GROMACS .gro file of C-alpha atoms in nm:
model
  248
    1UNK     CA    1   0.105   0.442  -0.630
    2UNK     CA    2  -0.189   0.364  -0.803
    3UNK     CA    3  -0.427   0.603  -0.988
    4UNK     CA    4  -0.738   0.535  -1.161
    5UNK     CA    5  -0.927   0.820  -1.324
    6UNK     CA    6  -1.273   0.755  -1.519
    7UNK     CA    7  -1.206   0.375  -1.508
    8UNK     CA    8  -1.455   0.229  -1.733
    9UNK     CA    9  -1.522  -0.142  -1.803
   10UNK     CA   10  -1.741  -0.392  -1.982
   11UNK     CA   11  -1.784  -0.765  -1.957
   12UNK     CA   12  -1.970  -0.919  -2.201
   13UNK     CA   13  -2.122  -0.617  -2.319
   14UNK     CA   14  -2.281  -0.576  -1.978
   15UNK     CA   15  -2.111  -0.236  -1.837
   16UNK     CA   16  -1.953  -0.272  -1.503
   17UNK     CA   17  -1.723  -0.038  -1.386
   18UNK     CA   18  -1.877   0.296  -1.471
   19UNK     CA   19  -1.589   0.632  -1.410
   20UNK     CA   20  -1.401   0.442  -1.111
   21UNK     CA   21  -1.222   0.692  -0.973
   22UNK     CA   22  -0.906   0.575  -0.720
   23UNK     CA   23  -0.577   0.648  -0.600
   24UNK     CA   24  -0.347   0.522  -0.375
   25UNK     CA   25  -0.031   0.615  -0.232
   26UNK     CA   26   0.290   0.420  -0.101
   27UNK     CA   27   0.292   0.290   0.232
   28UNK     CA   28  -0.093   0.298   0.247
   29UNK     CA   29  -0.389  -0.036   0.300
   30UNK     CA   30  -0.685   0.061   0.172
   31UNK     CA   31  -0.991  -0.132   0.158
   32UNK     CA   32  -1.303  -0.146  -0.132
   33UNK     CA   33  -1.616  -0.280   0.020
   34UNK     CA   34  -1.952  -0.310  -0.127
   35UNK     CA   35  -2.291  -0.518  -0.288
   36UNK     CA   36  -2.260  -0.834  -0.470
   37UNK     CA   37  -2.242  -0.734  -0.837
   38UNK     CA   38  -2.059  -0.389  -0.765
   39UNK     CA   39  -1.763  -0.430  -0.993
   40UNK     CA   40  -1.542  -0.551  -0.702
   41UNK     CA   41  -1.333  -0.855  -0.900
   42UNK     CA   42  -1.395  -0.682  -1.201
   43UNK     CA   43  -1.171  -0.426  -1.090
   44UNK     CA   44  -0.913  -0.638  -1.022
   45UNK     CA   45  -0.887  -0.841  -1.316
   46UNK     CA   46  -0.881  -0.510  -1.509
   47UNK     CA   47  -0.576  -0.359  -1.295
   48UNK     CA   48  -0.444  -0.793  -1.370
   49UNK     CA   49  -0.505  -0.737  -1.727
   50UNK     CA   50  -0.764  -1.076  -1.740
   51UNK     CA   51  -0.892  -1.135  -2.091
   52UNK     CA   52  -1.202  -1.018  -2.126
   53UNK     CA   53  -1.130  -0.743  -1.860
   54UNK     CA   54  -0.989  -0.483  -2.098
   55UNK     CA   55  -1.088  -0.115  -1.967
   56UNK     CA   56  -1.299   0.096  -2.221
   57UNK     CA   57  -1.251   0.414  -2.108
   58UNK     CA   58  -1.014   0.577  -1.818
   59UNK     CA   59  -0.668   0.578  -1.731
   60UNK     CA   60  -0.469   0.312  -1.476
   61UNK     CA   61  -0.103   0.405  -1.370
   62UNK     CA   62   0.101   0.189  -1.168
   63UNK     CA   63   0.407   0.420  -1.051
   64UNK     CA   64   0.326   0.640  -1.345
   65UNK     CA   65   0.378   0.365  -1.583
   66UNK     CA   66   0.016   0.315  -1.804
   67UNK     CA   67  -0.108  -0.046  -1.735
   68UNK     CA   68  -0.342  -0.079  -2.020
   69UNK     CA   69  -0.025  -0.100  -2.218
   70UNK     CA   70   0.105  -0.389  -2.048
   71UNK     CA   71   0.016  -0.702  -2.093
   72UNK     CA   72  -0.056  -0.930  -1.768
   73UNK     CA   73   0.327  -1.061  -1.701
   74UNK     CA   74   0.470  -0.737  -1.775
   75UNK     CA   75   0.211  -0.603  -1.490
   76UNK     CA   76   0.340  -0.838  -1.252
   77UNK     CA   77   0.695  -0.779  -1.355
   78UNK     CA   78   0.612  -0.411  -1.269
   79UNK     CA   79   0.528  -0.525  -0.928
   80UNK     CA   80   0.155  -0.583  -0.884
   81UNK     CA   81  -0.016  -0.898  -0.782
   82UNK     CA   82  -0.346  -0.968  -0.753
   83UNK     CA   83  -0.473  -1.255  -0.485
   84UNK     CA   84  -0.793  -1.455  -0.650
   85UNK     CA   85  -1.103  -1.518  -0.461
   86UNK     CA   86  -1.101  -1.866  -0.586
   87UNK     CA   87  -0.756  -1.978  -0.649
   88UNK     CA   88  -0.726  -2.274  -0.923
   89UNK     CA   89  -0.563  -2.587  -0.926
   90UNK     CA   90  -0.285  -2.717  -1.132
   91UNK     CA   91  -0.260  -3.069  -1.129
   92UNK     CA   92   0.101  -3.222  -1.222
   93UNK     CA   93   0.209  -2.858  -1.172
   94UNK     CA   94   0.372  -2.863  -0.826
   95UNK     CA   95   0.344  -2.561  -0.565
   96UNK     CA   96   0.753  -2.504  -0.518
   97UNK     CA   97   0.762  -2.543  -0.922
   98UNK     CA   98   0.531  -2.273  -0.973
   99UNK     CA   99   0.664  -2.042  -0.734
  100UNK     CA  100   1.011  -2.111  -0.837
  101UNK     CA  101   0.927  -1.996  -1.215
  102UNK     CA  102   0.705  -1.679  -1.121
  103UNK     CA  103   0.998  -1.567  -0.887
  104UNK     CA  104   1.252  -1.597  -1.133
  105UNK     CA  105   1.054  -1.475  -1.442
  106UNK     CA  106   1.006  -1.182  -1.240
  107UNK     CA  107   1.375  -1.151  -1.130
  108UNK     CA  108   1.477  -1.191  -1.587
  109UNK     CA  109   1.227  -0.929  -1.624
  110UNK     CA  110   1.464  -0.717  -1.378
  111UNK     CA  111   1.762  -0.816  -1.514
  112UNK     CA  112   1.874  -1.058  -1.229
  113UNK     CA  113   2.024  -1.377  -1.204
  114UNK     CA  114   1.738  -1.651  -1.127
  115UNK     CA  115   1.783  -1.866  -0.823
  116UNK     CA  116   1.845  -2.251  -0.876
  117UNK     CA  117   1.652  -2.470  -0.673
  118UNK     CA  118   1.850  -2.499  -0.350
  119UNK     CA  119   1.860  -2.149  -0.329
  120UNK     CA  120   1.490  -2.070  -0.390
  121UNK     CA  121   1.360  -2.366  -0.158
  122UNK     CA  122   1.581  -2.157   0.101
  123UNK     CA  123   1.432  -1.855   0.009
  124UNK     CA  124   1.058  -1.976   0.041
  125UNK     CA  125   1.109  -2.155   0.355
  126UNK     CA  126   1.190  -1.860   0.542
  127UNK     CA  127   0.800  -1.797   0.479
  128UNK     CA  128   0.588  -2.104   0.565
  129UNK     CA  129   0.573  -2.062   0.926
  130UNK     CA  130   0.410  -1.675   0.856
  131UNK     CA  131   0.140  -1.871   0.677
  132UNK     CA  132   0.111  -2.206   0.888
  133UNK     CA  133   0.203  -2.428   0.599
  134UNK     CA  134   0.414  -2.728   0.616
  135UNK     CA  135   0.692  -2.793   0.381
  136UNK     CA  136   0.506  -3.170   0.248
  137UNK     CA  137   0.310  -2.857   0.074
  138UNK     CA  138   0.559  -2.715  -0.143
  139UNK     CA  139   0.556  -3.030  -0.301
  140UNK     CA  140   0.168  -3.088  -0.321
  141UNK     CA  141  -0.020  -3.026  -0.744
  142UNK     CA  142  -0.050  -2.658  -0.667
  143UNK     CA  143  -0.356  -2.583  -0.475
  144UNK     CA  144  -0.482  -2.985  -0.594
  145UNK     CA  145  -0.686  -3.091  -0.266
  146UNK     CA  146  -0.612  -2.798  -0.072
  147UNK     CA  147  -0.850  -2.703   0.163
  148UNK     CA  148  -1.018  -2.355   0.080
  149UNK     CA  149  -0.848  -2.169   0.431
  150UNK     CA  150  -0.504  -2.406   0.275
  151UNK     CA  151  -0.577  -2.173  -0.057
  152UNK     CA  152  -0.587  -1.871   0.069
  153UNK     CA  153  -0.303  -1.921   0.262
  154UNK     CA  154  -0.113  -2.037  -0.053
  155UNK     CA  155  -0.202  -1.694  -0.255
  156UNK     CA  156  -0.047  -1.549   0.086
  157UNK     CA  157   0.257  -1.721   0.060
  158UNK     CA  158   0.286  -1.605  -0.317
  159UNK     CA  159   0.278  -1.275  -0.225
  160UNK     CA  160   0.499  -1.303   0.029
  161UNK     CA  161   0.777  -1.513  -0.219
  162UNK     CA  162   0.762  -1.236  -0.495
  163UNK     CA  163   0.724  -0.926  -0.228
  164UNK     CA  164   0.514  -0.717  -0.544
  165UNK     CA  165   0.460  -0.354  -0.508
  166UNK     CA  166   0.094  -0.350  -0.535
  167UNK     CA  167  -0.121  -0.589  -0.386
  168UNK     CA  168  -0.439  -0.639  -0.479
  169UNK     CA  169  -0.641  -0.886  -0.278
  170UNK     CA  170  -0.922  -1.014  -0.392
  171UNK     CA  171  -1.239  -1.140  -0.112
  172UNK     CA  172  -0.928  -1.341   0.050
  173UNK     CA  173  -1.117  -1.363   0.376
  174UNK     CA  174  -1.375  -1.534   0.236
  175UNK     CA  175  -1.423  -1.896   0.356
  176UNK     CA  176  -1.206  -1.851   0.652
  177UNK     CA  177  -1.248  -1.957   1.020
  178UNK     CA  178  -1.092  -1.758   1.244
  179UNK     CA  179  -0.713  -1.918   1.326
  180UNK     CA  180  -0.715  -1.874   0.868
  181UNK     CA  181  -0.829  -1.553   0.907
  182UNK     CA  182  -0.548  -1.418   1.155
  183UNK     CA  183  -0.336  -1.635   0.917
  184UNK     CA  184  -0.415  -1.466   0.643
  185UNK     CA  185  -0.395  -1.149   0.827
  186UNK     CA  186  -0.058  -1.180   0.984
  187UNK     CA  187   0.064  -1.265   0.636
  188UNK     CA  188  -0.108  -0.958   0.477
  189UNK     CA  189   0.032  -0.691   0.785
  190UNK     CA  190   0.390  -0.868   0.740
  191UNK     CA  191   0.387  -0.673   0.390
  192UNK     CA  192   0.314  -0.328   0.486
  193UNK     CA  193   0.595  -0.084   0.369
  194UNK     CA  194   0.625   0.235   0.298
  195UNK     CA  195   0.751   0.113  -0.037
  196UNK     CA  196   0.482  -0.062  -0.128
  197UNK     CA  197   0.039  -0.049  -0.134
  198UNK     CA  198  -0.203  -0.257  -0.054
  199UNK     CA  199  -0.572  -0.283  -0.160
  200UNK     CA  200  -0.845  -0.503  -0.039
  201UNK     CA  201  -1.091  -0.641  -0.177
  202UNK     CA  202  -1.389  -0.795   0.070
  203UNK     CA  203  -1.765  -0.811   0.169
  204UNK     CA  204  -1.716  -0.741   0.495
  205UNK     CA  205  -1.533  -0.565   0.804
  206UNK     CA  206  -1.416  -0.893   1.001
  207UNK     CA  207  -1.054  -0.885   0.783
  208UNK     CA  208  -1.030  -0.543   0.906
  209UNK     CA  209  -1.023  -0.588   1.273
  210UNK     CA  210  -0.720  -0.765   1.192
  211UNK     CA  211  -0.542  -0.549   0.898
  212UNK     CA  212  -0.629  -0.191   0.996
  213UNK     CA  213  -0.696  -0.035   0.623
  214UNK     CA  214  -0.605   0.387   0.642
  215UNK     CA  215  -0.902   0.441   0.416
  216UNK     CA  216  -1.249   0.257   0.315
  217UNK     CA  217  -1.371   0.324   0.010
  218UNK     CA  218  -1.746   0.158  -0.098
  219UNK     CA  219  -1.781   0.042  -0.467
  220UNK     CA  220  -2.158   0.073  -0.554
  221UNK     CA  221  -2.296   0.051  -0.901
  222UNK     CA  222  -1.964   0.096  -1.093
  223UNK     CA  223  -1.804   0.353  -0.882
  224UNK     CA  224  -1.654   0.477  -0.573
  225UNK     CA  225  -1.965   0.595  -0.369
  226UNK     CA  226  -1.824   0.724  -0.030
  227UNK     CA  227  -1.475   0.680   0.119
  228UNK     CA  228  -1.356   0.735   0.481
  229UNK     CA  229  -1.155   0.588   0.747
  230UNK     CA  230  -1.180   0.239   0.923
  231UNK     CA  231  -1.481   0.334   1.124
  232UNK     CA  232  -1.650   0.383   0.797
  233UNK     CA  233  -1.657  -0.030   0.727
  234UNK     CA  234  -1.781  -0.054   1.069
  235UNK     CA  235  -2.087   0.176   0.992
  236UNK     CA  236  -2.131  -0.044   0.677
  237UNK     CA  237  -2.127  -0.427   0.874
  238UNK     CA  238  -2.420  -0.243   1.086
  239UNK     CA  239  -2.650  -0.038   0.842
  240UNK     CA  240  -2.572  -0.256   0.562
  241UNK     CA  241  -2.531  -0.106   0.223
  242UNK     CA  242  -2.894  -0.043   0.091
  243UNK     CA  243  -2.902   0.319   0.178
  244UNK     CA  244  -2.551   0.379  -0.036
  245UNK     CA  245  -2.711   0.194  -0.332
  246UNK     CA  246  -2.984   0.407  -0.304
  247UNK     CA  247  -2.808   0.734  -0.294
  248UNK     CA  248  -2.584   0.606  -0.550
   0.00000   0.00000   0.00000
């Protein structure tokens, strides 16, 4: 579903990704782990098409379509979802307004009719229990005054509402207590499907205790330097990244 070949990217003239290769088939959950500064978050921003994070070399395809030829909105409409490490607050825009705008924009891009306010509210409410959110949070400003755990659960709510085909979650587990971690993991597991792929970007193995990946990749110095099964995450947790960075 997602195919990345020889990907290079620089931020403010600093080379970050240096020939990254990655292939994620439909139906699989892959995890990328690595030390600070390895390029994990940069990869997520490049995939989403964030301004200033364009690829300088290499190719990225989603379902065989060239992502580099699409702007950010077109990538979202094609089914790509990025959950942020640090979700932003948008005062004055309610959570429900934001969700409905995003959902209807994607329906419109697919040639489908938009949902009215009542129909959309019914659609959203079916996911609230999964992420442990009350109805009142739908009418608050987007992430405004939310705790760190509430912001991350709200990212998972967005994912559940939009039902994307390719999910990229950038350190969704950071800053979560154990209860919030289990809730977030439950939402991720609810999205596992033969027609969907998930990429988890994380520092730690603890999320992978609850969302078991099919493959684990180590990103160091701008490229994938090692891949393996779930046991690789346990090895990294025990031994750290020093040896892998030296090898890279």
